[in-house]
PDB file of C-alpha atoms in Angstrom:
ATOM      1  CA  UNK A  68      -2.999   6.355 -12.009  1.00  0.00           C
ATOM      2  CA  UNK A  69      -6.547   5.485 -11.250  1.00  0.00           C
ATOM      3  CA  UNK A  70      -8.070   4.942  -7.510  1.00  0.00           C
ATOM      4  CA  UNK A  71      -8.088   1.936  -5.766  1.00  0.00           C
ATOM      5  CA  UNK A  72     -10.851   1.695  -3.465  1.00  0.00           C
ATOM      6  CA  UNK A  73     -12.681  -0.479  -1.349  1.00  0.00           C
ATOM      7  CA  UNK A  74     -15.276  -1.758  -4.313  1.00  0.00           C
ATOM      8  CA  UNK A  75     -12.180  -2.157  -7.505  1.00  0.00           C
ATOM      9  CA  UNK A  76     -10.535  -4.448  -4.758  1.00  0.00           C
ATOM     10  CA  UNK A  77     -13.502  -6.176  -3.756  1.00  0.00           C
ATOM     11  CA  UNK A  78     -14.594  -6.785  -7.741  1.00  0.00           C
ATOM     12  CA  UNK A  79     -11.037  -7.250  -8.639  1.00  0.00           C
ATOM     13  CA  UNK A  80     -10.413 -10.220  -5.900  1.00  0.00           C
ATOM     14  CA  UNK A  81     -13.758 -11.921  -5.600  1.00  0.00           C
ATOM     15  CA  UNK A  82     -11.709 -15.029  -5.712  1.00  0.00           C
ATOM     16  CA  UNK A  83     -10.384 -13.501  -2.444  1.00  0.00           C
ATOM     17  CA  UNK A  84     -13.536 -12.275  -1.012  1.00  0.00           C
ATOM     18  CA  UNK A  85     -14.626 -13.358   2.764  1.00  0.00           C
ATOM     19  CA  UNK A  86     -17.682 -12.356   4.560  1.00  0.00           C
ATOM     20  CA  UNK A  87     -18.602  -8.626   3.766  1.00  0.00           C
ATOM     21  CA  UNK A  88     -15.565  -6.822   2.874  1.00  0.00           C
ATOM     22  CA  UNK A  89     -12.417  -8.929   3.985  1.00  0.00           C
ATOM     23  CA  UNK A  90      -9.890  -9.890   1.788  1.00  0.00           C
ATOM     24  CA  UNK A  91      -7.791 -13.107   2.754  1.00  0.00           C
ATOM     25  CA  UNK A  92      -3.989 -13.084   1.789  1.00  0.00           C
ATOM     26  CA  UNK A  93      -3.793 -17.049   3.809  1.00  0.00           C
ATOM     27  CA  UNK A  94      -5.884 -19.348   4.518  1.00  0.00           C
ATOM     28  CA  UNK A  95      -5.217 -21.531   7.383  1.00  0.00           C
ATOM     29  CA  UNK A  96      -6.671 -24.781   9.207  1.00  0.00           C
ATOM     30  CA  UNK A  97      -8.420 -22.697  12.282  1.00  0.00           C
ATOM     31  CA  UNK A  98      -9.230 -19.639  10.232  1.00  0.00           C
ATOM     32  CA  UNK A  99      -7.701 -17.007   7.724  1.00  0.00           C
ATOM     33  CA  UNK A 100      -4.954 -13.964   7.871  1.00  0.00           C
ATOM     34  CA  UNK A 101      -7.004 -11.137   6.089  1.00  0.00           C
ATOM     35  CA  UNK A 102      -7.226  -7.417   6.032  1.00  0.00           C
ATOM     36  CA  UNK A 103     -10.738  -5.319   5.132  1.00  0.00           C
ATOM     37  CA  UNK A 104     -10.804  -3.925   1.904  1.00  0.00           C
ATOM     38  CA  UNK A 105     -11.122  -0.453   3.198  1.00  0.00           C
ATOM     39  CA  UNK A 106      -7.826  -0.534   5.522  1.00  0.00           C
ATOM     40  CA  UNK A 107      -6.141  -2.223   2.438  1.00  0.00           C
ATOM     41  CA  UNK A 108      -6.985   0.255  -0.133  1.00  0.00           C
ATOM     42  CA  UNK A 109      -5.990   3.164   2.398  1.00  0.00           C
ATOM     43  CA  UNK A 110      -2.840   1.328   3.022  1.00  0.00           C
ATOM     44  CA  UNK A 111      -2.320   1.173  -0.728  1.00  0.00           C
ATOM     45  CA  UNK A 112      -3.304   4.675  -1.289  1.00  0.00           C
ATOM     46  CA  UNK A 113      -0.587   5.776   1.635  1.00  0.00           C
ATOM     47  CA  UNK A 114       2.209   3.606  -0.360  1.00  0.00           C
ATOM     48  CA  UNK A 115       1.542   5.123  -3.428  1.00  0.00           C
ATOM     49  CA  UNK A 116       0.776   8.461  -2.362  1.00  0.00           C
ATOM     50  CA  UNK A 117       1.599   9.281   1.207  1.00  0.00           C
ATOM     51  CA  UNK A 118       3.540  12.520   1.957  1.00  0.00           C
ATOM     52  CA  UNK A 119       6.941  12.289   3.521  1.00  0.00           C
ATOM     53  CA  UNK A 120       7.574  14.579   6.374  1.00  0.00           C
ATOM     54  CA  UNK A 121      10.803  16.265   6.886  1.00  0.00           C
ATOM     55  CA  UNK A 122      12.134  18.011  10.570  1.00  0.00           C
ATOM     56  CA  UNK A 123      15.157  20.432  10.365  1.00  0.00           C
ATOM     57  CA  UNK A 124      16.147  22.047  13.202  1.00  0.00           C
ATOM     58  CA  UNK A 125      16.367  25.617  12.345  1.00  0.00           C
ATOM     59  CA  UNK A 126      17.857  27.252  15.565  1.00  0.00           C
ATOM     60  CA  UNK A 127      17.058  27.066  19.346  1.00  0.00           C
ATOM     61  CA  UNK A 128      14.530  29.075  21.618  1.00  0.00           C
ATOM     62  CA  UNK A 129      15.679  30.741  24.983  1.00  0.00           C
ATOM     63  CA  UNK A 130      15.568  28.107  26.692  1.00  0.00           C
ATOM     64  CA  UNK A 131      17.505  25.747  24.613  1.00  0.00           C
ATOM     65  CA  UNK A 132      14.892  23.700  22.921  1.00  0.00           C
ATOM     66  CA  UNK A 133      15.046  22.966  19.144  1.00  0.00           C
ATOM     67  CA  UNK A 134      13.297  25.310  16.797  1.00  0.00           C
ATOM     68  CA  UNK A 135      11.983  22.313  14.289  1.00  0.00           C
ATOM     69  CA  UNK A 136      10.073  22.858  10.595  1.00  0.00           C
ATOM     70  CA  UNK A 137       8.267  20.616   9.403  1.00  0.00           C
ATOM     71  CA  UNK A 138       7.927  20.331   5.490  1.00  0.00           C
ATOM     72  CA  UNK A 139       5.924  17.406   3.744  1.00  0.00           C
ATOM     73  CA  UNK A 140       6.539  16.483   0.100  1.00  0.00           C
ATOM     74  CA  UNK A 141       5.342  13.944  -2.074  1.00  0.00           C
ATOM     75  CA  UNK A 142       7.625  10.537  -2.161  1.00  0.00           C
ATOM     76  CA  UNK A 143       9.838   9.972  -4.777  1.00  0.00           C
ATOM     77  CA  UNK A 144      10.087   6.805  -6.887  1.00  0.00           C
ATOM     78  CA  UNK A 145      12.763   5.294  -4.657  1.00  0.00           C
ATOM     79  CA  UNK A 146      10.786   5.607  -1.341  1.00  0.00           C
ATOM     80  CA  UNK A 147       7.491   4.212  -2.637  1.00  0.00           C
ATOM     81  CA  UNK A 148       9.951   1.115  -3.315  1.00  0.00           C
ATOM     82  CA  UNK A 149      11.138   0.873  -0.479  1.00  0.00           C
ATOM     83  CA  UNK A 150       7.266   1.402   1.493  1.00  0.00           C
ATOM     84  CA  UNK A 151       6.564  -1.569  -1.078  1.00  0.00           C
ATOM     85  CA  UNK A 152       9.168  -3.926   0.180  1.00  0.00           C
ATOM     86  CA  UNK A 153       8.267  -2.871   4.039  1.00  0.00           C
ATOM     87  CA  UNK A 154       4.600  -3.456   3.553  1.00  0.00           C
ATOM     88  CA  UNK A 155       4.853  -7.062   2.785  1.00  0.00           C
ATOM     89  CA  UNK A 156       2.572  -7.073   0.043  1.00  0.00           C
ATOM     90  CA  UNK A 157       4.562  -7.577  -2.354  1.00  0.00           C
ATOM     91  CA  UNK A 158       4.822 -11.604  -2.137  1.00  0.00           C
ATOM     92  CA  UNK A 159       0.525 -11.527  -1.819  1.00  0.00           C
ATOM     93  CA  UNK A 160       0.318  -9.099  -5.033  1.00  0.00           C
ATOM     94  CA  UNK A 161       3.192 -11.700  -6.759  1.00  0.00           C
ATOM     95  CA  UNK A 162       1.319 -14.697  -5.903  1.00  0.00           C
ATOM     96  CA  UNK A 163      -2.172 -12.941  -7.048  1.00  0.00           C
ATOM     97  CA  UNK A 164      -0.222 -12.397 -10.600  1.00  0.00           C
ATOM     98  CA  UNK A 165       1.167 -16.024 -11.147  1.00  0.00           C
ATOM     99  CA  UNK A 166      -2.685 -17.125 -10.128  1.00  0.00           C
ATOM    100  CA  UNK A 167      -3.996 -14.977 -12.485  1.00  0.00           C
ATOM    101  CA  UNK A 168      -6.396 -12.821  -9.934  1.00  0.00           C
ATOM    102  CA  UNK A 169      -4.891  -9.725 -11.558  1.00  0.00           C
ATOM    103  CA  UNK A 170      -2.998  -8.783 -14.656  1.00  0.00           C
ATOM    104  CA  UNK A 171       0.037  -6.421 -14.847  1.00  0.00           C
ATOM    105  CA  UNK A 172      -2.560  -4.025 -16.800  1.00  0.00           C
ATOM    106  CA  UNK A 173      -4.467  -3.768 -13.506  1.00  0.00           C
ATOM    107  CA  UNK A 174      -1.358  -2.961 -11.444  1.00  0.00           C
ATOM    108  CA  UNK A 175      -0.057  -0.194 -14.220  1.00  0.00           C
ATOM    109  CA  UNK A 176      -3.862   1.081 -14.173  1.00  0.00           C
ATOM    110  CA  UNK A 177      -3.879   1.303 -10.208  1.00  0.00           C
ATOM    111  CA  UNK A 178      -0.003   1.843  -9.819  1.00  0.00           C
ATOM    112  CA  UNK A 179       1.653   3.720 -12.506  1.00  0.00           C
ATOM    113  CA  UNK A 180       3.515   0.462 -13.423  1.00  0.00           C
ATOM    114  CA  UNK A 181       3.401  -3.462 -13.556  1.00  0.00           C
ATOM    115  CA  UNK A 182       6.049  -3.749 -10.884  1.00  0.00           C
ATOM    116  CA  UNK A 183       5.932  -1.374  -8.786  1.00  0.00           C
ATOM    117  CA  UNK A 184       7.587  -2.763  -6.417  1.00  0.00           C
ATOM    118  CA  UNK A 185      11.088  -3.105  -8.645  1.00  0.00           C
TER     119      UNK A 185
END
């Protein structure tokens, strides 16, 4: 799975491209919904690759309050789903496909897989 950062989005979705570094996902009559391309290749990266913590209360102090461990793990196939289909980038990176912005071979480069979403 390669890297996407700030410049592969920019070059990848010229088409998209406002000012500097913003990348629209609408266009509207009084302006534009758009995100930078650095918070939206960090946001990306975190789909993909952010860890999942777990708490499990593992007794109680003294004084009653929780003993809690933390653990962090990598997510598995069904979670990155499911942060997918909460991001709500799914319908932007479904309409970039039918427009032809990117390919499926740029989503299993940057993704592991043309869908990842499914």
């Amino acid at each position: 799975m390669a890297e996407v950062s700030k410049d592969v989005l920019l070059d990848k979705l010229r088409a998209l491209k406002k000012d500097k570094d913003v990348i629209v996902f609408r266009q509207l009559e009084q302006g534009y919904v758009g995100i930078s391309a650095k918070d939206f290749a960090e946001m990306l990266r975190w789909i993909v690759k952010g860890k999942v913590v777990e708490e499990v209360v593992v007794g109680y102090a003294e004084d009653g309050s929780p003993i809690v461990q933390r653990r962090e793990r990598d997510p598995t196939a069904e979670e990155i789903k499911q942060r997918w289909l909460d991001s709500g980038y799914v319908e932007f990176f479904e309409e970039w496909l039918s427009k032809g912005v990117i390919s499926k071979a740029d989503l299993k480069r940057w993704f592991g897989s043309e869908k990842p979403w499914q």
